[in-house]
Tab-separated table of C-alpha atoms and ligand atoms in Angstrom:
chain	number	residue	atom	x	y	z
A	1	UNK	CA	0.000	0.000	0.000
A	2	UNK	CA	1.337	3.433	-0.888
A	3	UNK	CA	1.899	5.570	2.182
A	4	UNK	CA	3.204	8.799	0.706
A	5	UNK	CA	2.097	10.406	-2.550
A	6	UNK	CA	4.418	13.130	-3.803
A	7	UNK	CA	3.649	15.703	-6.472
A	8	UNK	CA	6.869	17.283	-7.728
A	9	UNK	CA	6.882	20.405	-9.876
A	10	UNK	CA	9.873	19.330	-11.947
A	11	UNK	CA	11.719	16.178	-12.876
A	12	UNK	CA	15.007	16.663	-11.053
A	13	UNK	CA	13.068	17.759	-8.004
A	14	UNK	CA	11.149	14.509	-8.193
A	15	UNK	CA	14.314	12.385	-8.206
A	16	UNK	CA	15.693	14.569	-5.431
A	17	UNK	CA	12.798	13.874	-3.045
A	18	UNK	CA	12.651	10.224	-4.116
A	19	UNK	CA	16.339	9.912	-3.274
A	20	UNK	CA	15.667	11.251	0.199
A	21	UNK	CA	12.987	8.613	0.799
A	22	UNK	CA	15.006	5.726	-0.658
A	23	UNK	CA	17.960	6.559	1.529
A	24	UNK	CA	15.781	5.907	4.579
A	25	UNK	CA	14.651	2.574	3.155
A	26	UNK	CA	11.315	3.523	1.584
A	27	UNK	CA	10.770	1.661	-1.683
A	28	UNK	CA	10.093	4.515	-4.055
A	29	UNK	CA	8.939	4.729	-7.650
A	30	UNK	CA	8.833	7.867	-9.744
A	31	UNK	CA	6.343	8.216	-12.568
A	32	UNK	CA	6.656	10.802	-15.298
A	33	UNK	CA	3.465	12.769	-15.592
A	34	UNK	CA	0.137	11.364	-14.412
A	35	UNK	CA	-0.103	7.779	-15.672
A	36	UNK	CA	-3.184	6.476	-17.521
A	37	UNK	CA	-2.717	3.064	-15.992
A	38	UNK	CA	-3.449	1.513	-12.608
A	39	UNK	CA	-1.747	2.610	-9.382
A	40	UNK	CA	1.915	1.695	-8.857
A	41	UNK	CA	2.764	-0.292	-5.739
A	42	UNK	CA	5.559	1.156	-3.574
A	43	UNK	CA	5.929	2.759	-0.154
A	44	UNK	CA	6.205	6.146	-1.847
A	45	UNK	CA	5.158	7.165	-5.327
A	46	UNK	CA	6.438	10.417	-6.791
A	47	UNK	CA	4.597	11.990	-9.720
A	48	UNK	CA	7.044	14.156	-11.657
A	49	UNK	CA	5.340	17.084	-13.344
A	50	UNK	CA	6.874	19.882	-15.378
A	51	UNK	CA	4.668	22.517	-13.823
A	52	UNK	CA	7.101	24.969	-12.261
A	53	UNK	CA	6.913	27.569	-14.996
A	54	UNK	CA	3.671	26.730	-16.797
A	55	UNK	CA	0.672	29.102	-16.440
A	56	UNK	CA	-0.718	28.776	-12.897
A	57	UNK	CA	-4.095	27.349	-13.968
A	58	UNK	CA	-2.329	24.594	-15.899
A	59	UNK	CA	-0.027	23.768	-12.972
A	60	UNK	CA	-3.077	23.565	-10.715
A	61	UNK	CA	-4.977	21.273	-13.107
A	62	UNK	CA	-2.004	18.902	-13.506
A	63	UNK	CA	-1.321	18.835	-9.769
A	64	UNK	CA	-4.957	18.010	-9.019
A	65	UNK	CA	-4.884	15.188	-11.576
A	66	UNK	CA	-1.746	13.834	-9.879
A	67	UNK	CA	-3.465	14.081	-6.512
A	68	UNK	CA	-6.470	12.079	-7.714
A	69	UNK	CA	-4.212	9.361	-9.139
A	70	UNK	CA	-2.218	9.167	-5.906
A	71	UNK	CA	-5.429	9.042	-3.891
A	72	UNK	CA	-6.507	6.070	-6.017
A	73	UNK	CA	-3.154	4.434	-5.127
A	74	UNK	CA	-4.197	4.686	-1.487
A	75	UNK	CA	-1.655	7.281	-0.332
A	76	UNK	CA	-2.203	8.345	3.270
A	77	UNK	CA	-0.299	11.618	3.133
A	78	UNK	CA	0.567	13.981	0.275
A	79	UNK	CA	3.632	16.103	-0.351
A	80	UNK	CA	3.933	18.952	-2.829
A	81	UNK	CA	7.648	19.170	-3.644
A	82	UNK	CA	9.171	22.336	-5.075
A	83	UNK	CA	12.708	23.613	-5.378
A	84	UNK	CA	14.883	24.338	-2.357
A	85	UNK	CA	15.408	27.798	-3.855
A	86	UNK	CA	11.604	28.290	-3.987
A	87	UNK	CA	11.706	28.779	-7.770
A	88	UNK	CA	8.508	30.547	-8.766
A	89	UNK	CA	7.120	33.716	-10.277
A	90	UNK	CA	4.771	36.332	-8.749
A	91	UNK	CA	1.903	34.435	-10.427
A	92	UNK	CA	2.908	31.070	-9.008
A	93	UNK	CA	3.076	28.280	-9.046
A	94	UNK	CA	3.781	27.339	-5.435
A	95	UNK	CA	0.929	29.312	-3.831
A	96	UNK	CA	-1.827	28.423	-6.315
A	97	UNK	CA	-0.936	24.706	-6.366
A	98	UNK	CA	-0.622	24.468	-2.566
A	99	UNK	CA	-3.994	26.154	-2.098
A	100	UNK	CA	-5.710	24.001	-4.724
A	101	UNK	CA	-4.349	20.806	-3.164
A	102	UNK	CA	-5.455	21.922	0.311
A	103	UNK	CA	-8.936	22.589	-0.976
A	104	UNK	CA	-9.161	19.262	-2.811
A	105	UNK	CA	-8.107	17.443	0.355
A	106	UNK	CA	-10.603	19.331	2.500
A	107	UNK	CA	-7.707	20.696	4.557
A	108	UNK	CA	-7.219	24.248	5.781
A	109	UNK	CA	-3.536	24.451	6.716
A	110	UNK	CA	-0.084	23.353	5.702
A	111	UNK	CA	3.519	24.440	5.910
A	112	UNK	CA	5.946	25.709	3.280
A	113	UNK	CA	9.540	24.732	3.932
A	114	UNK	CA	12.107	24.692	1.109
A	115	UNK	CA	15.054	24.148	3.505
A	116	UNK	CA	17.660	21.581	2.447
A	117	UNK	CA	20.582	22.174	4.832
A	118	UNK	CA	22.774	19.424	3.324
A	119	UNK	CA	22.790	21.513	0.151
A	120	UNK	CA	23.198	24.822	1.951
A	121	UNK	CA	19.562	25.913	1.751
A	122	UNK	CA	18.348	27.145	5.129
A	123	UNK	CA	15.333	29.179	6.220
A	124	UNK	CA	15.583	31.593	9.154
A	125	UNK	CA	12.889	34.088	10.181
A	126	UNK	CA	11.226	33.321	6.880
A	127	UNK	CA	14.301	34.246	4.843
A	128	UNK	CA	15.907	31.739	2.504
A	129	UNK	CA	19.683	31.431	2.431
A	130	UNK	CA	21.793	29.693	-0.201
A	131	UNK	CA	25.040	28.937	1.592
A	132	UNK	CA	26.067	32.206	3.266
A	133	UNK	CA	24.015	34.401	0.950
A	134	UNK	CA	20.418	35.480	0.946
A	135	UNK	CA	18.543	33.864	-1.946
A	136	UNK	CA	18.282	37.277	-3.618
A	137	UNK	CA	22.078	37.705	-3.559
A	138	UNK	CA	22.751	34.186	-4.844
A	139	UNK	CA	23.111	33.055	-8.452
A	140	UNK	CA	19.335	32.470	-8.434
A	141	UNK	CA	18.825	36.163	-9.180
A	142	UNK	CA	20.066	35.362	-12.700
A	143	UNK	CA	17.962	32.254	-13.309
A	144	UNK	CA	16.780	32.203	-16.938
A	145	UNK	CA	13.167	31.282	-16.100
A	146	UNK	CA	12.546	32.002	-12.420
A	147	UNK	CA	14.884	34.760	-11.235
A	148	UNK	CA	14.544	35.018	-7.443
A	149	UNK	CA	15.008	38.595	-6.273
A	150	UNK	CA	13.432	38.416	-2.832
A	151	UNK	CA	14.665	36.180	-0.002
A	152	UNK	CA	11.635	36.925	2.205
A	153	UNK	CA	9.501	33.836	1.637
A	154	UNK	CA	6.467	35.277	3.394
A	155	UNK	CA	6.410	38.102	0.867
A	156	UNK	CA	7.136	35.784	-2.071
A	157	UNK	CA	4.455	33.283	-1.089
A	158	UNK	CA	1.867	35.902	-0.102
A	159	UNK	CA	2.193	37.518	-3.532
A	160	UNK	CA	1.051	34.290	-5.174
A	161	UNK	CA	-1.550	33.112	-2.630
A	162	UNK	CA	-5.168	33.997	-1.898
A	163	UNK	CA	-5.109	32.890	1.748
A	164	UNK	CA	-2.964	34.341	4.527
A	165	UNK	CA	0.678	33.346	4.905
A	166	UNK	CA	2.300	33.074	8.358
A	167	UNK	CA	5.584	32.020	9.966
A	168	UNK	CA	6.765	29.252	12.295
A	169	UNK	CA	9.943	30.781	13.682
A	170	UNK	CA	13.140	28.915	14.375
A	171	UNK	CA	12.965	29.441	18.146
A	172	UNK	CA	9.621	27.631	18.110
A	173	UNK	CA	11.020	24.772	15.999
A	174	UNK	CA	13.913	24.423	18.450
A	175	UNK	CA	11.431	23.947	21.327
A	176	UNK	CA	10.226	20.738	19.690
A	177	UNK	CA	7.117	19.110	18.286
A	178	UNK	CA	4.494	20.252	20.863
A	179	UNK	CA	5.589	23.890	20.480
A	180	UNK	CA	5.410	23.656	16.692
A	181	UNK	CA	1.971	22.072	16.828
A	182	UNK	CA	0.788	24.758	19.254
A	183	UNK	CA	2.037	27.362	16.802
A	184	UNK	CA	0.155	25.603	13.988
A	185	UNK	CA	-3.040	25.841	16.068
A	186	UNK	CA	-2.412	29.529	16.717
A	187	UNK	CA	-1.800	30.318	13.058
A	188	UNK	CA	-4.874	28.353	12.028
A	189	UNK	CA	-6.993	30.307	14.495
A	190	UNK	CA	-5.683	33.519	12.912
A	191	UNK	CA	-6.822	32.278	9.504
A	192	UNK	CA	-3.365	31.440	8.145
A	193	UNK	CA	-3.428	28.712	5.510
A	194	UNK	CA	0.229	28.494	4.536
A	195	UNK	CA	2.965	28.785	7.164
A	196	UNK	CA	6.567	29.271	6.137
A	197	UNK	CA	8.610	27.119	8.534
A	198	UNK	CA	12.168	27.950	9.561
A	199	UNK	CA	14.729	25.123	9.447
A	200	UNK	CA	18.501	25.413	9.534
A	201	UNK	CA	19.549	21.805	10.100
A	202	UNK	CA	18.293	18.246	9.744
A	203	UNK	CA	17.106	18.152	13.370
A	204	UNK	CA	14.757	21.044	12.601
A	205	UNK	CA	13.450	19.171	9.567
A	206	UNK	CA	12.866	16.026	11.660
A	207	UNK	CA	10.939	18.075	14.240
A	208	UNK	CA	8.797	19.580	11.495
A	209	UNK	CA	8.187	16.170	9.888
A	210	UNK	CA	6.863	14.771	13.170
A	211	UNK	CA	4.804	17.902	13.808
A	212	UNK	CA	3.245	17.536	10.333
A	213	UNK	CA	2.450	13.828	10.721
A	214	UNK	CA	-1.299	14.430	10.816
A	215	UNK	CA	-1.474	17.085	8.122
A	216	UNK	CA	-2.994	15.669	4.921
A	217	UNK	CA	-0.627	17.840	2.867
A	218	UNK	CA	2.962	18.959	3.325
A	219	UNK	CA	4.578	21.438	0.940
A	220	UNK	CA	8.354	21.567	0.984
A	221	UNK	CA	11.652	21.086	-0.777
A	222	UNK	CA	13.111	17.599	-0.581
A	223	UNK	CA	14.788	18.193	2.794
A	224	UNK	CA	11.731	17.690	4.965
A	225	UNK	CA	11.155	14.247	3.449
A	226	UNK	CA	14.160	12.927	5.379
A	227	UNK	CA	12.086	12.977	8.545
A	228	UNK	CA	9.024	11.187	7.183
A	229	UNK	CA	10.136	7.519	6.962
A	230	UNK	CA	10.746	7.423	10.727
A	231	UNK	CA	7.250	8.784	11.316
A	232	UNK	CA	5.700	6.116	9.088
A	233	UNK	CA	7.810	3.347	10.609
A	234	UNK	CA	6.763	4.382	14.128
A	235	UNK	CA	3.135	4.104	12.991
A	236	UNK	CA	3.782	0.648	11.531
A	237	UNK	CA	3.004	1.857	8.000
A	238	UNK	CA	6.373	0.855	6.473
A	239	UNK	CA	9.241	-1.554	7.142
A	240	UNK	CA	12.532	0.004	5.905
A	241	UNK	CA	14.136	-2.025	3.093
A	242	UNK	CA	17.970	-2.111	3.018
A	243	UNK	CA	17.851	-2.917	-0.722
A	244	UNK	CA	15.569	0.010	-1.592
A	245	UNK	CA	18.341	1.737	-3.618
A	246	UNK	CA	19.675	-1.301	-5.513
A	247	UNK	CA	19.709	-0.913	-9.334
A	248	UNK	CA	20.782	-3.370	-12.060
A	249	UNK	CA	24.120	-2.766	-13.799
A	250	UNK	CA	24.030	-1.765	-17.480
A	251	UNK	CA	26.877	-1.629	-20.007
A	252	UNK	CA	27.081	0.704	-22.996
A	253	UNK	CA	28.390	4.179	-23.651
A	254	UNK	CA	27.987	7.211	-21.402
A	255	UNK	CA	27.269	10.892	-21.999
A	256	UNK	CA	26.427	14.144	-20.228
A	257	UNK	CA	23.957	16.786	-21.456
A	258	UNK	CA	23.899	20.190	-19.749
A	259	UNK	CA	21.125	22.720	-20.317
A	260	UNK	CA	21.438	24.404	-16.946
A	261	UNK	CA	23.125	27.807	-16.679
A	262	UNK	CA	23.263	27.688	-12.883
A	263	UNK	CA	26.525	28.424	-11.105
A	264	UNK	CA	27.170	24.818	-10.007
A	265	UNK	CA	26.614	23.468	-13.521
A	266	UNK	CA	28.876	26.139	-15.016
A	267	UNK	CA	31.641	25.012	-12.651
A	268	UNK	CA	30.974	21.332	-13.486
A	269	UNK	CA	31.205	22.028	-17.223
A	270	UNK	CA	34.454	23.935	-16.703
A	271	UNK	CA	35.857	21.102	-14.593
A	272	UNK	CA	35.056	18.519	-17.278
A	273	UNK	CA	36.691	20.656	-19.984
A	274	UNK	CA	39.724	21.415	-17.795
A	275	UNK	CA	40.266	17.699	-17.223
A	276	UNK	CA	40.672	17.267	-21.000
A	277	UNK	CA	37.479	15.288	-21.644
A	278	UNK	CA	35.573	15.690	-24.929
A	279	UNK	CA	33.068	18.547	-24.761
A	280	UNK	CA	30.950	20.363	-27.340
A	281	UNK	CA	29.262	23.718	-26.798
A	282	UNK	CA	25.865	24.452	-28.367
A	283	UNK	CA	25.485	28.083	-29.364
A	284	UNK	CA	21.935	29.218	-28.572
A	285	UNK	CA	22.112	32.056	-31.101
A	286	UNK	CA	23.091	29.695	-33.925
A	287	UNK	CA	20.284	27.423	-32.864
A	288	UNK	CA	17.780	30.275	-32.991
A	289	UNK	CA	19.078	31.157	-36.440
A	290	UNK	CA	18.157	27.684	-37.632
A	291	UNK	CA	21.501	25.870	-37.728
A	292	UNK	CA	20.964	22.064	-37.348
A	293	UNK	CA	22.999	21.808	-34.172
A	294	UNK	CA	21.402	18.562	-32.943
A	295	UNK	CA	22.534	16.661	-36.040
A	296	UNK	CA	25.995	18.217	-35.883
A	297	UNK	CA	26.354	17.424	-32.187
A	298	UNK	CA	25.319	13.805	-32.738
A	299	UNK	CA	27.838	13.340	-35.529
A	300	UNK	CA	30.531	14.760	-33.226
A	301	UNK	CA	29.393	12.544	-30.329
A	302	UNK	CA	29.408	9.367	-32.431
A	303	UNK	CA	33.009	10.027	-33.395
A	304	UNK	CA	34.084	10.315	-29.744
A	305	UNK	CA	31.784	7.903	-27.907
A	306	UNK	CA	33.586	4.668	-28.577
A	307	UNK	CA	36.585	5.973	-26.648
A	308	UNK	CA	35.201	8.163	-23.902
A	309	UNK	CA	32.068	9.747	-22.448
A	310	UNK	CA	31.157	13.085	-24.028
A	311	UNK	CA	29.648	16.308	-22.701
A	312	UNK	CA	27.329	18.442	-24.836
A	313	UNK	CA	26.339	21.701	-23.184
A	314	UNK	CA	24.327	24.864	-23.819
A	315	UNK	CA	25.453	26.181	-20.429
A	316	UNK	CA	26.415	29.839	-20.675
A	317	UNK	CA	27.273	32.771	-18.416
A	318	UNK	CA	24.460	35.064	-17.168
A	319	UNK	CA	25.401	37.923	-19.522
A	320	UNK	CA	25.358	35.564	-22.536
A	321	UNK	CA	21.962	34.176	-21.509
A	322	UNK	CA	20.610	37.716	-21.033
A	323	UNK	CA	21.816	38.751	-24.489
A	324	UNK	CA	20.145	35.729	-26.125
A	325	UNK	CA	16.945	36.300	-24.171
A	326	UNK	CA	16.863	39.977	-25.164
A	327	UNK	CA	17.136	38.953	-28.804
A	328	UNK	CA	14.808	35.940	-28.932
A	329	UNK	CA	12.732	36.070	-25.724
A	330	UNK	CA	13.464	33.971	-22.605
A	331	UNK	CA	10.761	31.406	-23.256
A	332	UNK	CA	11.634	30.840	-26.911
A	333	UNK	CA	15.374	30.626	-26.218
A	334	UNK	CA	14.781	28.149	-23.382
A	335	UNK	CA	12.405	26.021	-25.442
A	336	UNK	CA	14.788	25.919	-28.408
A	337	UNK	CA	17.704	24.775	-26.274
A	338	UNK	CA	15.561	22.213	-24.466
A	339	UNK	CA	14.243	20.789	-27.750
A	340	UNK	CA	17.757	20.556	-29.175
A	341	UNK	CA	19.127	18.744	-26.110
A	342	UNK	CA	16.118	16.425	-26.092
A	343	UNK	CA	16.719	15.513	-29.745
A	344	UNK	CA	20.388	14.904	-28.974
A	345	UNK	CA	19.397	12.625	-26.081
A	346	UNK	CA	17.240	10.549	-28.443
A	347	UNK	CA	20.122	10.274	-30.905
A	348	UNK	CA	22.596	9.325	-28.196
A	349	UNK	CA	20.392	6.504	-26.932
A	350	UNK	CA	19.964	5.281	-30.535
A	351	UNK	CA	23.776	5.297	-30.758
A	352	UNK	CA	24.169	3.026	-27.749
A	353	UNK	CA	24.394	5.405	-24.795
A	354	UNK	CA	23.060	3.601	-21.717
A	355	UNK	CA	24.227	5.925	-18.925
A	356	UNK	CA	23.156	9.528	-19.323
A	357	UNK	CA	23.643	12.463	-16.964
A	358	UNK	CA	21.377	15.471	-17.591
A	359	UNK	CA	21.999	18.827	-15.889
A	360	UNK	CA	19.043	21.157	-15.454
A	361	UNK	CA	15.508	20.711	-14.163
A	362	UNK	CA	13.623	21.925	-17.225
A	363	UNK	CA	16.225	20.294	-19.428
A	364	UNK	CA	15.742	16.949	-17.689
A	365	UNK	CA	12.001	17.276	-18.135
A	366	UNK	CA	12.405	17.820	-21.863
A	367	UNK	CA	14.853	14.902	-22.192
A	368	UNK	CA	12.756	12.448	-20.208
A	369	UNK	CA	9.636	13.360	-22.192
A	370	UNK	CA	11.468	12.981	-25.510
A	371	UNK	CA	12.769	9.557	-24.458
A	372	UNK	CA	9.241	8.443	-23.613
A	373	UNK	CA	10.264	7.476	-20.079
A	374	UNK	CA	7.232	6.634	-17.948
A	375	UNK	CA	8.663	5.238	-14.749
A	376	UNK	CA	11.967	5.350	-12.865
A	377	UNK	CA	13.316	3.257	-10.017
A	378	UNK	CA	15.416	5.354	-7.686
A	379	UNK	CA	18.936	4.262	-6.796
A	380	UNK	CA	21.765	5.502	-4.617
A	381	UNK	CA	22.639	9.184	-4.393
A	382	UNK	CA	25.663	10.522	-6.280
A	383	UNK	CA	25.563	13.762	-4.299
A	384	UNK	CA	22.810	15.030	-1.993
A	385	UNK	CA	19.617	15.315	-4.023
A	386	UNK	CA	20.862	13.527	-7.149
A	387	UNK	CA	20.464	9.745	-7.402
A	388	UNK	CA	21.040	7.420	-10.320
A	389	UNK	CA	17.726	6.160	-11.634
A	390	UNK	CA	16.828	3.180	-13.789
A	391	UNK	CA	14.260	3.434	-16.554
A	392	UNK	CA	11.644	0.757	-15.960
A	393	UNK	CA	11.842	-2.153	-18.460
A	394	UNK	CA	14.817	-0.637	-20.354
A	395	UNK	CA	18.597	-0.991	-19.848
A	396	UNK	CA	19.051	2.734	-19.329
A	397	UNK	CA	20.365	4.669	-16.344
A	398	UNK	CA	19.632	8.386	-15.966
A	399	UNK	CA	21.036	10.890	-13.481
A	400	UNK	CA	18.835	13.985	-13.549
A	401	UNK	CA	20.661	16.823	-11.821
A	402	UNK	CA	19.051	19.994	-10.621
A	403	UNK	CA	21.190	22.854	-11.968
A	404	UNK	CA	22.691	24.014	-8.709
A	405	UNK	CA	23.351	20.599	-7.188
A	406	UNK	CA	26.465	18.487	-7.129
A	407	UNK	CA	30.187	18.896	-6.520
A	408	UNK	CA	32.471	20.361	-9.193
A	409	UNK	CA	33.525	16.891	-10.384
A	410	UNK	CA	29.922	15.670	-10.389
A	411	UNK	CA	29.819	14.494	-14.016
A	412	UNK	CA	32.829	12.183	-13.826
A	413	UNK	CA	31.904	11.071	-10.305
A	414	UNK	CA	28.428	10.081	-11.490
A	415	UNK	CA	29.745	8.077	-14.439
A	416	UNK	CA	32.362	6.301	-12.320
A	417	UNK	CA	29.678	5.216	-9.876
A	418	UNK	CA	27.962	3.128	-12.585
A	419	UNK	CA	30.954	2.124	-14.741
B	501	ADP	P1	18.333	24.714	-13.738
B	501	ADP	O1	18.096	23.379	-13.105
B	501	ADP	O2	19.718	25.237	-13.546
B	501	ADP	O3	17.277	25.708	-13.355
B	501	ADP	P2	16.943	24.344	-16.211
B	501	ADP	O4	17.222	23.308	-17.242
B	501	ADP	O5	15.736	24.142	-15.340
B	501	ADP	O6	18.245	24.504	-15.325
B	501	ADP	O7	16.744	25.769	-16.863
B	501	ADP	C1	17.678	26.329	-17.714
B	501	ADP	C2	16.937	26.949	-18.890
B	501	ADP	O8	17.882	27.755	-19.611
B	501	ADP	C3	16.410	25.905	-19.865
B	501	ADP	O9	15.149	26.303	-20.349
B	501	ADP	C4	17.448	25.941	-20.980
B	501	ADP	O10	16.936	25.532	-22.228
B	501	ADP	C5	17.827	27.403	-20.990
B	501	ADP	N1	19.156	27.641	-21.574
B	501	ADP	C6	20.223	26.835	-21.530
B	501	ADP	N2	21.267	27.369	-22.165
B	501	ADP	C7	20.855	28.570	-22.623
B	501	ADP	C8	21.503	29.595	-23.359
B	501	ADP	N3	22.765	29.469	-23.740
B	501	ADP	N4	20.786	30.703	-23.663
B	501	ADP	C9	19.496	30.816	-23.259
B	501	ADP	N5	18.828	29.878	-22.552
B	501	ADP	C10	19.505	28.754	-22.246
């Protein structure tokens, strides 16, 4: 019986939260989009949507469809997973989706907690930090699709919500579960529907997870999920499985595709190039001008693949991205690059690639859709938030990396782990 049903607003975010659950022994399956078929059997089922930057009404409709499917699978609790940098626009989609899910579940209150301390994302007094910087001072202010210019999550969330937004402060979290639950009751009585919750370490997240045990819906980054398996085990709902992260070995060639322009991915691309490995840059302007870059990149890749893994990247510096966006529009430029990388992914698989690393949330979504992947088993983590995954019924391993995750040598580290 499925215990936890997760609705993730992008594909890398889905593997991120699934990884967190698997690591604590929950057998977890990720499905891509809302399946037509019958419910999947696992302790946790994660529905990966690509709803972070779609119009709010569309994100709401897809999230509600995912909820209904997870309800049919028997899930006892639901989790709306978004990015640990709270990626959204003034129109949404975190607020509108959270409120629609609450309503559909007949619930009146939930928390919002993007904290993921293992990856440097902490929330204090409602403000989101990325490492030592406020979110608004971090590289996220340059994000191509969801630039984040305000670190005050109460303000960010209130701007996109109909109901009132409140705060569970860190000093309350530190006092433990009863204090947090008392604060929930207080906020509820004041008419607050969404409460931003402070968390600066894993102990805070565990406290929040226990305090939320009876809420029908949790909204959070992946961090809070680390506290849930213990709650379910204590209730006798799951028995942790030591083999939850085991995947089958596959042979074949290996490649990396990068469509993220985030700081961590830029450093990873540079590291790969500096270590003398084959790399090919896709020029977004040439692409927009109609040059057949996918075909050219595939011809280049086929020449190199027999000897070594290749990297193909559109990754560019913020000023380059801004120039392209000014010329062609942010949405069109992003879509063109995504479509090109997705076509390259198809060609690589046809050429025998069986281990593929993809950098970028939206990019991963485009690649996974183009490959027709429906279901992923979640394996061991390469770095916090990024596991290897196995495509169901196909000898294909995918590592879908959120742009800002992973160490500088992530690409080679990932490939070595499954060589
Ligand atoms: P992240 O996980 O870092 O947010 P995403 O893949 O979600 O990465 O988003 C990056 C977006 O930037 C994608 O839509 C991608 O197509 C787009 N993009 C990538 N390279 C360029 C470029 N050189 N110019 C303009 N847009 C780009």
